[in-house]
Amino acid sequence: MKKFLIVPSILSANFCNLESDIRKILCAGCNLIHFDVMDNHYVPNLTMGPIILQSIKDNKIPVQIDVHLMASPVDSLIFLFSNLNVKFITIHPETTNHLDKTIRLIKKIGCGVGIAINPATPLNCLDYIFDELDLILVMTVNPGFGGQIFLKHILKKIKYIRYLINKRKRSILLSVDGGINLSNFSSVINAGADIVVIGSAIFDSNDYVQTIQDFKKIFI
Ligand code: DX5
Ligand code: ZN
């Protein structure tokens, strides 16, 4: 049986009912949620920041957070995410002049380190940081918005990163983000994803729990 984790992206949640939306996700067995931080500079959209995570913590909602930072410059933001139940902080290599230093800042606050690879980002940026990583996030859309169309040609890139991780015998998680729905889910898992980030396909549905079950059922 294939092993994978579905990580709902709350970018598409109903922010007027955020607590209830997250609790539904928990009921479906998802304990990690994807949190897209967008700055209207690195990407055109403007979303949310650590103040929301503080509320989630204060309300004792038992979730861990997978932070995806789409912000530049990024270094000064990182410490704002300490002590907020953040498991991973993923950054884009284009958002820092000193990638190695940024990675060290993430480690310093005790979070796992993720690197996001945009559709056109070459993989040589991973060469000298590979052994420092906990997660590689492959973007199957250009970052900035939920609800975009899945870029099918990136499947080849996912497969190649899977090969690199296996070859180097690292326990780096391979996560895929953008445009994933019930029709393309199996191609993403079969390409080697460990984590599948899903936003609109879950939160635009009428029954989140059922939709998450429908995704899981594809591999039962
Ligand atoms: C896009 C974000 C994604 C987005 C995924 O820039 O990084 O996490 O929320 O949403 P869907 O699944 O709707 O593409
Ligand atoms: Zn994301």
Short mmCIF file of C-alpha atoms and ligand atoms in Angstrom, two decimals:
data_model
loop_
_atom_site.label_atom_id
_atom_site.label_comp_id
_atom_site.label_asym_id
_atom_site.label_seq_id
_atom_site.Cartn_x
_atom_site.Cartn_y
_atom_site.Cartn_z
CA MET A 1 0.00 0.00 0.00
CA LYS A 2 1.26 3.49 -0.91
CA LYS A 3 2.11 5.76 2.01
CA PHE A 4 1.24 9.44 1.67
CA LEU A 5 0.00 12.34 3.71
CA ILE A 6 -2.74 14.73 2.62
CA VAL A 7 -2.01 18.24 3.89
CA PRO A 8 -4.94 20.65 3.37
CA SER A 9 -4.02 24.20 2.38
CA ILE A 10 -6.22 26.58 4.38
CA LEU A 11 -5.72 29.30 1.76
CA SER A 12 -9.06 28.14 0.35
CA ALA A 13 -10.79 27.77 3.75
CA ASN A 14 -13.65 29.98 4.92
CA PHE A 15 -11.84 32.55 7.08
CA CYS A 16 -15.10 33.50 8.79
CA ASN A 17 -15.25 29.93 10.07
CA LEU A 18 -11.60 29.05 10.26
CA GLU A 19 -11.74 27.13 13.54
CA SER A 20 -14.65 24.99 12.37
CA ASP A 21 -12.95 24.35 9.01
CA ILE A 22 -9.75 23.23 10.71
CA ARG A 23 -11.65 20.98 13.13
CA LYS A 24 -13.35 19.29 10.17
CA ILE A 25 -9.94 18.67 8.64
CA LEU A 26 -8.80 17.14 11.93
CA CYS A 27 -11.87 14.85 11.89
CA ALA A 28 -10.72 13.60 8.50
CA GLY A 29 -7.42 12.56 10.10
CA CYS A 30 -5.23 15.43 8.83
CA ASN A 31 -3.09 16.79 11.67
CA LEU A 32 -0.82 18.95 9.55
CA ILE A 33 -2.16 21.99 7.69
CA HIS A 34 -0.46 23.98 4.96
CA PHE A 35 -0.23 27.73 5.63
CA ASP A 36 0.49 29.96 2.62
CA VAL A 37 2.11 33.28 3.51
CA MET A 38 2.06 35.69 0.53
CA ASP A 39 3.47 39.21 0.61
CA ASN A 40 2.24 41.04 -2.52
CA HIS A 41 5.88 41.42 -3.54
CA TYR A 42 7.42 38.02 -4.28
CA VAL A 43 3.94 36.90 -5.35
CA PRO A 44 1.01 39.16 -6.33
CA ASN A 45 -1.33 37.96 -3.59
CA LEU A 46 -1.50 39.08 0.07
CA THR A 47 -2.60 36.50 2.61
CA MET A 48 -1.93 35.71 6.26
CA GLY A 49 0.77 35.80 8.89
CA PRO A 50 1.76 34.46 12.31
CA ILE A 51 -1.09 36.23 14.12
CA ILE A 52 -3.47 33.56 12.77
CA LEU A 53 -1.20 30.80 14.05
CA GLN A 54 -1.17 32.46 17.46
CA SER A 55 -5.01 32.27 17.49
CA ILE A 56 -4.92 28.61 16.49
CA LYS A 57 -2.52 27.96 19.35
CA ASP A 58 -4.51 30.06 21.86
CA ASN A 59 -7.68 28.15 20.94
CA LYS A 60 -5.84 24.88 21.59
CA ILE A 61 -6.61 23.44 18.16
CA PRO A 62 -4.32 20.40 18.03
CA VAL A 63 -2.74 20.89 14.59
CA GLN A 64 0.79 21.24 13.37
CA ILE A 65 1.60 23.79 10.72
CA ASP A 66 3.42 23.45 7.41
CA VAL A 67 4.38 27.07 6.66
CA HIS A 68 4.99 27.99 3.01
CA LEU A 69 6.65 31.40 2.88
CA MET A 70 6.19 33.24 -0.41
CA ALA A 71 7.78 36.47 0.77
CA SER A 72 10.89 38.45 -0.03
CA PRO A 73 13.11 39.33 1.75
CA VAL A 74 12.35 36.36 3.96
CA ASP A 75 14.93 36.28 6.77
CA SER A 76 13.28 38.78 9.09
CA LEU A 77 9.98 36.84 8.98
CA ILE A 78 11.34 33.51 10.11
CA PHE A 79 11.66 34.15 13.84
CA LEU A 80 8.00 35.32 13.91
CA PHE A 81 7.01 31.68 13.40
CA SER A 82 8.77 30.30 16.48
CA ASN A 83 6.69 28.61 19.21
CA LEU A 84 3.58 28.39 17.03
CA ASN A 85 3.46 24.60 16.50
CA VAL A 86 5.21 24.98 13.16
CA LYS A 87 6.68 21.70 11.95
CA PHE A 88 8.20 22.90 8.67
CA ILE A 89 9.10 26.27 7.20
CA THR A 90 9.47 26.16 3.43
CA ILE A 91 11.10 29.02 1.57
CA HIS A 92 11.76 29.78 -2.08
CA PRO A 93 15.48 30.04 -2.91
CA GLU A 94 14.78 33.22 -4.97
CA THR A 95 13.65 35.05 -1.81
CA THR A 96 17.03 35.22 -0.10
CA ASN A 97 20.50 36.33 -1.11
CA HIS A 98 22.10 33.92 1.35
CA LEU A 99 20.25 30.63 1.23
CA ASP A 100 22.55 28.77 3.59
CA LYS A 101 22.13 31.48 6.22
CA THR A 102 18.32 31.41 5.85
CA ILE A 103 18.33 27.65 6.32
CA ARG A 104 20.28 28.12 9.54
CA LEU A 105 17.70 30.62 10.81
CA ILE A 106 14.94 28.05 10.31
CA LYS A 107 16.93 25.39 12.15
CA LYS A 108 17.67 27.83 14.95
CA ILE A 109 13.98 28.17 15.81
CA GLY A 110 13.58 24.39 15.80
CA CYS A 111 11.57 23.92 12.59
CA GLY A 112 12.14 21.50 9.74
CA VAL A 113 13.63 23.10 6.63
CA GLY A 114 11.79 23.03 3.30
CA ILE A 115 12.80 24.38 -0.11
CA ALA A 116 10.14 25.19 -2.69
CA ILE A 117 10.89 24.59 -6.35
CA ASN A 118 8.82 26.66 -8.78
CA PRO A 119 7.89 25.22 -12.18
CA ALA A 120 10.85 26.94 -13.87
CA THR A 121 13.35 26.70 -11.00
CA PRO A 122 16.34 24.54 -11.94
CA LEU A 123 17.34 21.85 -9.45
CA ASN A 124 20.99 22.84 -9.12
CA CYS A 125 19.99 25.20 -6.29
CA LEU A 126 19.68 22.02 -4.19
CA ASP A 127 23.24 20.83 -4.81
CA TYR A 128 24.97 22.32 -1.78
CA ILE A 129 22.04 22.30 0.64
CA PHE A 130 20.61 18.84 0.04
CA ASP A 131 21.85 17.34 3.28
CA GLU A 132 20.32 20.19 5.31
CA LEU A 133 16.78 19.62 4.07
CA ASP A 134 13.76 17.97 5.71
CA LEU A 135 11.36 18.67 2.85
CA ILE A 136 11.32 19.61 -0.83
CA LEU A 137 8.11 21.25 -2.03
CA VAL A 138 7.57 20.94 -5.77
CA MET A 139 5.20 23.57 -7.12
CA THR A 140 2.84 22.30 -9.81
CA VAL A 141 1.47 25.84 -10.32
CA ASN A 142 3.22 29.19 -10.24
CA PRO A 143 2.95 30.38 -6.63
CA GLY A 144 0.44 33.07 -5.70
CA PHE A 145 -3.09 31.73 -5.88
CA GLY A 146 -5.20 28.73 -5.00
CA GLY A 147 -7.42 27.11 -7.61
CA GLN A 148 -4.95 27.15 -10.52
CA ILE A 149 -4.52 24.47 -13.16
CA PHE A 150 -2.07 21.65 -12.40
CA LEU A 151 1.04 21.79 -14.62
CA LYS A 152 1.32 18.23 -15.83
CA HIS A 153 4.83 18.52 -17.25
CA ILE A 154 6.18 18.96 -13.69
CA LEU A 155 5.48 15.26 -13.00
CA LYS A 156 8.83 14.54 -14.65
CA LYS A 157 10.54 16.87 -12.19
CA ILE A 158 8.80 15.20 -9.22
CA LYS A 159 10.03 11.80 -10.42
CA TYR A 160 13.56 13.10 -10.78
CA ILE A 161 13.60 14.60 -7.28
CA ARG A 162 12.27 11.28 -5.92
CA TYR A 163 15.20 9.60 -7.64
CA LEU A 164 17.69 12.09 -6.14
CA ILE A 165 16.31 11.62 -2.62
CA ASN A 166 16.45 7.83 -2.92
CA LYS A 167 19.91 7.87 -4.46
CA ARG A 168 21.31 10.00 -1.66
CA LYS A 169 19.49 7.85 0.90
CA ARG A 170 18.03 10.88 2.66
CA SER A 171 14.78 10.91 4.60
CA ILE A 172 13.69 14.16 2.93
CA LEU A 173 9.93 14.42 2.42
CA LEU A 174 8.80 15.15 -1.12
CA SER A 175 5.77 17.42 -1.08
CA VAL A 176 3.74 18.59 -4.09
CA ASP A 177 1.63 21.75 -4.11
CA GLY A 178 -0.81 23.26 -6.61
CA GLY A 179 -3.83 22.27 -8.64
CA ILE A 180 -4.18 18.78 -7.20
CA ASN A 181 -7.61 17.21 -7.56
CA LEU A 182 -9.23 13.77 -7.68
CA SER A 183 -8.25 13.35 -11.33
CA ASN A 184 -4.51 14.01 -11.09
CA PHE A 185 -3.89 12.82 -7.50
CA SER A 186 -2.76 9.31 -8.46
CA SER A 187 -0.22 10.65 -10.98
CA VAL A 188 1.34 12.77 -8.21
CA ILE A 189 1.54 9.83 -5.79
CA ASN A 190 2.87 7.52 -8.48
CA ALA A 191 5.56 10.10 -9.34
CA GLY A 192 6.81 9.69 -5.77
CA ALA A 193 5.16 12.31 -3.54
CA ASP A 194 5.11 11.72 0.21
CA ILE A 195 2.95 14.76 0.92
CA VAL A 196 0.18 16.17 -1.22
CA VAL A 197 -0.96 19.72 -0.50
CA ILE A 198 -4.59 20.24 -1.49
CA GLY A 199 -6.51 23.51 -1.22
CA SER A 200 -9.53 24.24 -3.38
CA ALA A 201 -10.36 20.61 -4.17
CA ILE A 202 -11.09 20.15 -0.45
CA PHE A 203 -12.41 23.54 0.67
CA ASP A 204 -14.58 24.18 -2.39
CA SER A 205 -16.34 20.86 -1.82
CA ASN A 206 -19.53 20.49 0.22
CA ASP A 207 -18.14 17.85 2.57
CA TYR A 208 -14.43 18.17 3.40
CA VAL A 209 -14.25 14.91 5.35
CA GLN A 210 -15.85 12.94 2.52
CA THR A 211 -13.59 14.59 -0.07
CA ILE A 212 -10.46 13.69 1.90
CA GLN A 213 -11.77 10.11 2.17
CA ASP A 214 -12.32 10.12 -1.60
CA PHE A 215 -8.66 11.05 -2.13
CA LYS A 216 -7.47 8.36 0.28
CA LYS A 217 -9.73 5.73 -1.29
CA ILE A 218 -7.93 6.07 -4.63
CA PHE A 219 -5.07 4.07 -3.12
CA ILE A 220 -7.01 1.51 -1.08
C1 DX5 B 1 -0.24 28.35 -4.29
C2 DX5 B 1 -0.18 27.78 -2.91
C3 DX5 B 1 -0.92 26.50 -2.70
C4 DX5 B 1 -2.40 26.60 -2.88
C5 DX5 B 1 -2.91 25.24 -3.27
O1 DX5 B 1 0.69 29.37 -4.40
O2 DX5 B 1 1.16 27.54 -2.54
O3 DX5 B 1 -0.62 25.94 -1.44
O4 DX5 B 1 -3.09 26.97 -1.73
O5 DX5 B 1 -4.26 25.39 -3.58
P1 DX5 B 1 -4.90 24.57 -4.77
O6 DX5 B 1 -4.92 23.13 -4.30
O7 DX5 B 1 -6.25 25.15 -4.90
O8 DX5 B 1 -4.02 24.74 -5.96
ZN ZN B 2 1.56 26.43 -0.70
#
